[in-house]
Amino acid sequence: MSDQTSTAFILCGALAREVMAIIKRHEWQVDVYGIRAIDHMVPERIAPDVARKFEAIRSRYQHILVIYGDCGTRGALDEFLSQHNLERIEGPHCYEMYGGPQFQEMMDEEPGTFFLTDFLVRGFRGTVWHGLGLDRYPELLDEYFRNYKRLVYLNQMEDAELIAKAGEIAITLGLPLEIRHSGYGLLDQRLCDWMERHGLHHEQGSV
């Protein structure tokens, strides 16, 4: 912790790049602690890993925000946060945080939608392919994705290289690709609201 920092974010590694960009944009003085994104493949790990990180830093900060959705923990994360009077950012998962109302509209339009973000496009092989065991059992591809009808890439940055990679992923999965530019969506607004609510929006300085 820096001498003047009273605030920390504990966040999912899948949101780290974007949250750091938001912190930089607003010039907030916040310390950031990441939890490995691969926990999403075994959601039961998320709450214990957040708990361990919280216990390690709790004595050093006045304000701690957990930047996670429920992310498949089935309420276990929220139960832990409630026990320790901690807040997490609003939203069930990052797709809703980025997509906002558009996310539910897309799900209503086509429930069989598989979503990508910049993070998932960058790390598709390690996070999704390896995480699902498709590097070892590629024959399971059809089994995993047979109920999906389309691939929607919610991109935070309009990056030609990432868009091209998303196209390659779509070919691999055998799904039509749609690209929707979400930017940081509600993630930015919800972080601003939390900082404002706690009187921290004025805390500026180096990250």
PDB file of C-alpha atoms in Angstrom:
ATOM      1  CA  MET A   1       0.000   0.000   0.000  1.00  0.00           C
ATOM      2  CA  SER A   2       1.268   3.459  -0.827  1.00  0.00           C
ATOM      3  CA  ASP A   3       1.446   6.062   1.956  1.00  0.00           C
ATOM      4  CA  GLN A   4      -1.738   7.854   0.849  1.00  0.00           C
ATOM      5  CA  THR A   5      -3.857   4.978  -0.429  1.00  0.00           C
ATOM      6  CA  SER A   6      -6.787   3.938   1.747  1.00  0.00           C
ATOM      7  CA  THR A   7      -8.682   2.020  -0.926  1.00  0.00           C
ATOM      8  CA  ALA A   8      -8.189  -1.396  -2.491  1.00  0.00           C
ATOM      9  CA  PHE A   9      -9.939  -3.365  -5.196  1.00  0.00           C
ATOM     10  CA  ILE A  10      -9.926  -7.170  -5.078  1.00  0.00           C
ATOM     11  CA  LEU A  11     -10.818  -8.232  -8.568  1.00  0.00           C
ATOM     12  CA  CYS A  12     -11.108 -11.040 -11.040  1.00  0.00           C
ATOM     13  CA  GLY A  13      -8.031 -11.286 -13.217  1.00  0.00           C
ATOM     14  CA  ALA A  14     -10.289 -11.233 -16.277  1.00  0.00           C
ATOM     15  CA  LEU A  15     -11.164  -7.618 -15.446  1.00  0.00           C
ATOM     16  CA  ALA A  16      -7.709  -6.437 -14.426  1.00  0.00           C
ATOM     17  CA  ARG A  17      -6.674  -4.668 -17.634  1.00  0.00           C
ATOM     18  CA  GLU A  18      -9.985  -2.839 -17.928  1.00  0.00           C
ATOM     19  CA  VAL A  19     -10.179  -1.824 -14.268  1.00  0.00           C
ATOM     20  CA  MET A  20      -6.614  -0.526 -14.386  1.00  0.00           C
ATOM     21  CA  ALA A  21      -7.539   1.547 -17.437  1.00  0.00           C
ATOM     22  CA  ILE A  22     -10.563   2.966 -15.619  1.00  0.00           C
ATOM     23  CA  ILE A  23      -8.437   3.805 -12.570  1.00  0.00           C
ATOM     24  CA  LYS A  24      -5.926   5.563 -14.792  1.00  0.00           C
ATOM     25  CA  ARG A  25      -8.632   7.468 -16.662  1.00  0.00           C
ATOM     26  CA  HIS A  26     -10.109   8.849 -13.443  1.00  0.00           C
ATOM     27  CA  GLU A  27      -6.725   9.240 -11.717  1.00  0.00           C
ATOM     28  CA  TRP A  28      -7.889   7.354  -8.656  1.00  0.00           C
ATOM     29  CA  GLN A  29      -5.437   6.331  -5.991  1.00  0.00           C
ATOM     30  CA  VAL A  30      -6.350   2.683  -5.537  1.00  0.00           C
ATOM     31  CA  ASP A  31      -4.334  -0.471  -4.929  1.00  0.00           C
ATOM     32  CA  VAL A  32      -5.378  -3.478  -6.995  1.00  0.00           C
ATOM     33  CA  TYR A  33      -5.204  -7.165  -6.049  1.00  0.00           C
ATOM     34  CA  GLY A  34      -6.073  -9.774  -8.634  1.00  0.00           C
ATOM     35  CA  ILE A  35      -7.517 -13.262  -8.298  1.00  0.00           C
ATOM     36  CA  ARG A  36      -6.628 -15.722 -11.043  1.00  0.00           C
ATOM     37  CA  ALA A  37      -9.214 -15.767 -13.798  1.00  0.00           C
ATOM     38  CA  ILE A  38      -8.935 -19.531 -14.246  1.00  0.00           C
ATOM     39  CA  ASP A  39     -10.999 -19.875 -11.049  1.00  0.00           C
ATOM     40  CA  HIS A  40     -14.048 -19.433 -13.274  1.00  0.00           C
ATOM     41  CA  MET A  41     -13.528 -22.952 -14.552  1.00  0.00           C
ATOM     42  CA  VAL A  42     -14.043 -24.162 -10.960  1.00  0.00           C
ATOM     43  CA  PRO A  43     -16.287 -21.473  -9.390  1.00  0.00           C
ATOM     44  CA  GLU A  44     -16.073 -23.113  -5.964  1.00  0.00           C
ATOM     45  CA  ARG A  45     -12.559 -21.665  -5.729  1.00  0.00           C
ATOM     46  CA  ILE A  46     -13.624 -18.043  -6.128  1.00  0.00           C
ATOM     47  CA  ALA A  47     -15.012 -17.297  -2.653  1.00  0.00           C
ATOM     48  CA  PRO A  48     -12.120 -18.995  -0.785  1.00  0.00           C
ATOM     49  CA  ASP A  49      -9.536 -17.201  -2.931  1.00  0.00           C
ATOM     50  CA  VAL A  50     -11.236 -13.837  -2.384  1.00  0.00           C
ATOM     51  CA  ALA A  51     -11.384 -14.620   1.338  1.00  0.00           C
ATOM     52  CA  ARG A  52      -7.664 -15.357   1.479  1.00  0.00           C
ATOM     53  CA  LYS A  53      -6.823 -12.149  -0.344  1.00  0.00           C
ATOM     54  CA  PHE A  54      -9.103 -10.132   1.923  1.00  0.00           C
ATOM     55  CA  GLU A  55      -7.553 -11.582   5.072  1.00  0.00           C
ATOM     56  CA  ALA A  56      -4.090 -10.734   3.755  1.00  0.00           C
ATOM     57  CA  ILE A  57      -4.861  -7.047   3.149  1.00  0.00           C
ATOM     58  CA  ARG A  58      -7.813  -6.125   5.388  1.00  0.00           C
ATOM     59  CA  SER A  59      -5.764  -4.368   8.072  1.00  0.00           C
ATOM     60  CA  ARG A  60      -4.185  -1.980   5.571  1.00  0.00           C
ATOM     61  CA  TYR A  61      -7.247  -0.351   4.008  1.00  0.00           C
ATOM     62  CA  GLN A  62     -10.275   1.636   5.058  1.00  0.00           C
ATOM     63  CA  HIS A  63     -12.234   0.779   1.921  1.00  0.00           C
ATOM     64  CA  ILE A  64     -12.193  -2.498  -0.012  1.00  0.00           C
ATOM     65  CA  LEU A  65     -14.367  -3.266  -3.029  1.00  0.00           C
ATOM     66  CA  VAL A  66     -14.652  -6.725  -4.554  1.00  0.00           C
ATOM     67  CA  ILE A  67     -14.993  -6.552  -8.331  1.00  0.00           C
ATOM     68  CA  TYR A  68     -16.688  -9.808  -9.218  1.00  0.00           C
ATOM     69  CA  GLY A  69     -20.093 -10.993 -10.283  1.00  0.00           C
ATOM     70  CA  ASP A  70     -21.561 -14.026  -8.601  1.00  0.00           C
ATOM     71  CA  CYS A  71     -19.761 -15.882 -11.399  1.00  0.00           C
ATOM     72  CA  GLY A  72     -21.220 -19.297 -10.666  1.00  0.00           C
ATOM     73  CA  THR A  73     -20.476 -19.331  -6.931  1.00  0.00           C
ATOM     74  CA  ARG A  74     -24.193 -19.877  -6.221  1.00  0.00           C
ATOM     75  CA  GLY A  75     -24.236 -17.227  -3.538  1.00  0.00           C
ATOM     76  CA  ALA A  76     -21.076 -18.380  -1.741  1.00  0.00           C
ATOM     77  CA  LEU A  77     -19.188 -15.191  -2.597  1.00  0.00           C
ATOM     78  CA  ASP A  78     -22.032 -12.941  -1.463  1.00  0.00           C
ATOM     79  CA  GLU A  79     -22.383 -14.947   1.749  1.00  0.00           C
ATOM     80  CA  PHE A  80     -18.717 -14.366   2.575  1.00  0.00           C
ATOM     81  CA  LEU A  81     -18.958 -10.671   1.705  1.00  0.00           C
ATOM     82  CA  SER A  82     -22.037 -10.274   3.899  1.00  0.00           C
ATOM     83  CA  GLN A  83     -20.241 -11.873   6.846  1.00  0.00           C
ATOM     84  CA  HIS A  84     -17.480  -9.287   6.563  1.00  0.00           C
ATOM     85  CA  ASN A  85     -19.616  -6.289   5.608  1.00  0.00           C
ATOM     86  CA  LEU A  86     -17.895  -6.099   2.224  1.00  0.00           C
ATOM     87  CA  GLU A  87     -19.383  -4.827  -1.002  1.00  0.00           C
ATOM     88  CA  ARG A  88     -18.982  -6.156  -4.489  1.00  0.00           C
ATOM     89  CA  ILE A  89     -19.758  -4.365  -7.694  1.00  0.00           C
ATOM     90  CA  GLU A  90     -23.301  -4.809  -8.962  1.00  0.00           C
ATOM     91  CA  GLY A  91     -23.942  -7.410 -11.639  1.00  0.00           C
ATOM     92  CA  PRO A  92     -24.079 -11.192 -12.079  1.00  0.00           C
ATOM     93  CA  HIS A  93     -21.022 -11.432 -14.353  1.00  0.00           C
ATOM     94  CA  CYS A  94     -18.743  -9.393 -16.601  1.00  0.00           C
ATOM     95  CA  TYR A  95     -20.901  -9.870 -19.711  1.00  0.00           C
ATOM     96  CA  GLU A  96     -23.717  -7.949 -18.025  1.00  0.00           C
ATOM     97  CA  MET A  97     -21.255  -5.369 -16.673  1.00  0.00           C
ATOM     98  CA  TYR A  98     -19.972  -4.688 -20.166  1.00  0.00           C
ATOM     99  CA  GLY A  99     -23.179  -5.205 -22.122  1.00  0.00           C
ATOM    100  CA  GLY A 100     -25.631  -3.504 -19.767  1.00  0.00           C
ATOM    101  CA  PRO A 101     -29.294  -3.740 -20.879  1.00  0.00           C
ATOM    102  CA  GLN A 102     -28.059  -4.900 -24.275  1.00  0.00           C
ATOM    103  CA  PHE A 103     -26.859  -8.145 -22.683  1.00  0.00           C
ATOM    104  CA  GLN A 104     -30.335  -9.226 -21.600  1.00  0.00           C
ATOM    105  CA  GLU A 105     -31.751  -8.175 -24.956  1.00  0.00           C
ATOM    106  CA  MET A 106     -29.233 -10.432 -26.687  1.00  0.00           C
ATOM    107  CA  MET A 107     -30.052 -13.337 -24.370  1.00  0.00           C
ATOM    108  CA  ASP A 108     -33.775 -12.865 -24.937  1.00  0.00           C
ATOM    109  CA  GLU A 109     -33.143 -12.764 -28.671  1.00  0.00           C
ATOM    110  CA  GLU A 110     -30.964 -15.894 -28.657  1.00  0.00           C
ATOM    111  CA  PRO A 111     -30.478 -17.846 -25.407  1.00  0.00           C
ATOM    112  CA  GLY A 112     -27.837 -19.955 -27.135  1.00  0.00           C
ATOM    113  CA  THR A 113     -25.284 -17.145 -27.215  1.00  0.00           C
ATOM    114  CA  PHE A 114     -21.658 -17.701 -26.249  1.00  0.00           C
ATOM    115  CA  PHE A 115     -19.963 -14.457 -25.244  1.00  0.00           C
ATOM    116  CA  LEU A 116     -16.388 -13.302 -25.611  1.00  0.00           C
ATOM    117  CA  THR A 117     -14.647 -10.283 -24.095  1.00  0.00           C
ATOM    118  CA  ASP A 118     -11.233  -8.837 -24.908  1.00  0.00           C
ATOM    119  CA  PHE A 119      -9.767 -10.965 -22.129  1.00  0.00           C
ATOM    120  CA  LEU A 120     -11.301 -14.174 -23.437  1.00  0.00           C
ATOM    121  CA  VAL A 121     -10.209 -13.453 -26.988  1.00  0.00           C
ATOM    122  CA  ARG A 122      -6.634 -12.802 -25.876  1.00  0.00           C
ATOM    123  CA  GLY A 123      -6.482 -15.870 -23.681  1.00  0.00           C
ATOM    124  CA  PHE A 124      -8.892 -18.220 -25.439  1.00  0.00           C
ATOM    125  CA  ARG A 125      -6.445 -21.098 -25.740  1.00  0.00           C
ATOM    126  CA  GLY A 126      -5.380 -21.004 -22.113  1.00  0.00           C
ATOM    127  CA  THR A 127      -8.622 -19.982 -20.426  1.00  0.00           C
ATOM    128  CA  VAL A 128     -11.338 -21.657 -22.491  1.00  0.00           C
ATOM    129  CA  TRP A 129      -9.670 -24.332 -24.612  1.00  0.00           C
ATOM    130  CA  HIS A 130      -7.340 -25.610 -21.911  1.00  0.00           C
ATOM    131  CA  GLY A 131      -9.818 -24.897 -19.124  1.00  0.00           C
ATOM    132  CA  LEU A 132     -12.431 -27.121 -20.753  1.00  0.00           C
ATOM    133  CA  GLY A 133      -9.860 -29.810 -21.455  1.00  0.00           C
ATOM    134  CA  LEU A 134     -10.214 -29.450 -25.226  1.00  0.00           C
ATOM    135  CA  ASP A 135      -6.448 -29.478 -25.638  1.00  0.00           C
ATOM    136  CA  ARG A 136      -6.552 -33.065 -24.357  1.00  0.00           C
ATOM    137  CA  TYR A 137      -9.967 -34.142 -25.605  1.00  0.00           C
ATOM    138  CA  PRO A 138     -10.777 -32.124 -28.746  1.00  0.00           C
ATOM    139  CA  GLU A 139     -13.547 -34.574 -29.570  1.00  0.00           C
ATOM    140  CA  LEU A 140     -15.593 -32.946 -26.782  1.00  0.00           C
ATOM    141  CA  LEU A 141     -15.904 -29.692 -28.744  1.00  0.00           C
ATOM    142  CA  ASP A 142     -19.290 -30.577 -30.232  1.00  0.00           C
ATOM    143  CA  GLU A 143     -20.551 -31.760 -26.855  1.00  0.00           C
ATOM    144  CA  TYR A 144     -19.640 -28.499 -25.120  1.00  0.00           C
ATOM    145  CA  PHE A 145     -20.928 -26.156 -27.805  1.00  0.00           C
ATOM    146  CA  ARG A 146     -23.809 -28.037 -29.415  1.00  0.00           C
ATOM    147  CA  ASN A 147     -26.453 -25.848 -27.741  1.00  0.00           C
ATOM    148  CA  TYR A 148     -24.863 -22.570 -28.811  1.00  0.00           C
ATOM    149  CA  LYS A 149     -26.183 -20.822 -31.911  1.00  0.00           C
ATOM    150  CA  ARG A 150     -23.948 -17.777 -32.162  1.00  0.00           C
ATOM    151  CA  LEU A 151     -20.792 -16.146 -30.822  1.00  0.00           C
ATOM    152  CA  VAL A 152     -21.025 -12.534 -29.646  1.00  0.00           C
ATOM    153  CA  TYR A 153     -17.812 -10.621 -29.044  1.00  0.00           C
ATOM    154  CA  LEU A 154     -18.390  -7.745 -26.623  1.00  0.00           C
ATOM    155  CA  ASN A 155     -15.236  -5.812 -27.291  1.00  0.00           C
ATOM    156  CA  GLN A 156     -13.837  -3.235 -24.915  1.00  0.00           C
ATOM    157  CA  MET A 157     -11.352  -1.935 -27.477  1.00  0.00           C
ATOM    158  CA  GLU A 158     -11.866  -1.796 -31.213  1.00  0.00           C
ATOM    159  CA  ASP A 159      -8.666  -3.671 -31.979  1.00  0.00           C
ATOM    160  CA  ALA A 160      -8.222  -5.178 -35.442  1.00  0.00           C
ATOM    161  CA  GLU A 161      -5.972  -7.959 -34.172  1.00  0.00           C
ATOM    162  CA  LEU A 162      -8.469  -9.044 -31.524  1.00  0.00           C
ATOM    163  CA  ILE A 163     -11.338  -8.881 -34.013  1.00  0.00           C
ATOM    164  CA  ALA A 164      -9.384 -11.130 -36.381  1.00  0.00           C
ATOM    165  CA  LYS A 165      -8.669 -13.545 -33.545  1.00  0.00           C
ATOM    166  CA  ALA A 166     -12.359 -13.601 -32.618  1.00  0.00           C
ATOM    167  CA  GLY A 167     -13.055 -14.587 -36.206  1.00  0.00           C
ATOM    168  CA  GLU A 168     -10.655 -17.505 -35.878  1.00  0.00           C
ATOM    169  CA  ILE A 169     -12.363 -18.588 -32.661  1.00  0.00           C
ATOM    170  CA  ALA A 170     -15.741 -18.476 -34.392  1.00  0.00           C
ATOM    171  CA  ILE A 171     -14.428 -20.755 -37.136  1.00  0.00           C
ATOM    172  CA  THR A 172     -13.006 -23.151 -34.540  1.00  0.00           C
ATOM    173  CA  LEU A 173     -16.329 -23.303 -32.697  1.00  0.00           C
ATOM    174  CA  GLY A 174     -18.387 -23.428 -35.875  1.00  0.00           C
ATOM    175  CA  LEU A 175     -20.524 -20.464 -34.812  1.00  0.00           C
ATOM    176  CA  PRO A 176     -21.498 -17.249 -36.613  1.00  0.00           C
ATOM    177  CA  LEU A 177     -19.784 -14.212 -35.115  1.00  0.00           C
ATOM    178  CA  GLU A 178     -21.355 -10.915 -34.120  1.00  0.00           C
ATOM    179  CA  ILE A 179     -19.249  -8.041 -32.825  1.00  0.00           C
ATOM    180  CA  ARG A 180     -20.773  -5.517 -30.441  1.00  0.00           C
ATOM    181  CA  HIS A 181     -18.633  -2.682 -29.130  1.00  0.00           C
ATOM    182  CA  SER A 182     -19.446  -2.295 -25.443  1.00  0.00           C
ATOM    183  CA  GLY A 183     -16.449  -0.348 -24.201  1.00  0.00           C
ATOM    184  CA  TYR A 184     -16.284  -0.571 -20.408  1.00  0.00           C
ATOM    185  CA  GLY A 185     -20.074  -0.348 -20.243  1.00  0.00           C
ATOM    186  CA  LEU A 186     -21.604  -0.347 -16.784  1.00  0.00           C
ATOM    187  CA  LEU A 187     -18.312  -1.415 -15.198  1.00  0.00           C
ATOM    188  CA  ASP A 188     -16.993   2.140 -15.436  1.00  0.00           C
ATOM    189  CA  GLN A 189     -20.221   3.715 -14.183  1.00  0.00           C
ATOM    190  CA  ARG A 190     -20.597   1.322 -11.261  1.00  0.00           C
ATOM    191  CA  LEU A 191     -17.018   1.901 -10.136  1.00  0.00           C
ATOM    192  CA  CYS A 192     -17.551   5.657 -10.330  1.00  0.00           C
ATOM    193  CA  ASP A 193     -20.772   5.352  -8.341  1.00  0.00           C
ATOM    194  CA  TRP A 194     -19.044   3.317  -5.628  1.00  0.00           C
ATOM    195  CA  MET A 195     -16.142   5.747  -5.355  1.00  0.00           C
ATOM    196  CA  GLU A 196     -18.560   8.680  -5.201  1.00  0.00           C
ATOM    197  CA  ARG A 197     -20.754   6.987  -2.603  1.00  0.00           C
ATOM    198  CA  HIS A 198     -17.760   6.500  -0.325  1.00  0.00           C
ATOM    199  CA  GLY A 199     -16.417   9.995  -0.907  1.00  0.00           C
ATOM    200  CA  LEU A 200     -13.376   8.649  -2.750  1.00  0.00           C
ATOM    201  CA  HIS A 201     -13.856  10.069  -6.222  1.00  0.00           C
ATOM    202  CA  HIS A 202     -11.654  13.016  -5.303  1.00  0.00           C
ATOM    203  CA  GLU A 203      -8.765  10.754  -4.231  1.00  0.00           C
ATOM    204  CA  GLN A 204      -6.404  11.224  -7.122  1.00  0.00           C
ATOM    205  CA  GLY A 205      -2.803  10.323  -7.563  1.00  0.00           C
ATOM    206  CA  SER A 206      -0.588   7.652  -9.030  1.00  0.00           C
ATOM    207  CA  VAL A 207      -1.962   4.116  -9.238  1.00  0.00           C
TER     208      VAL A 207
END
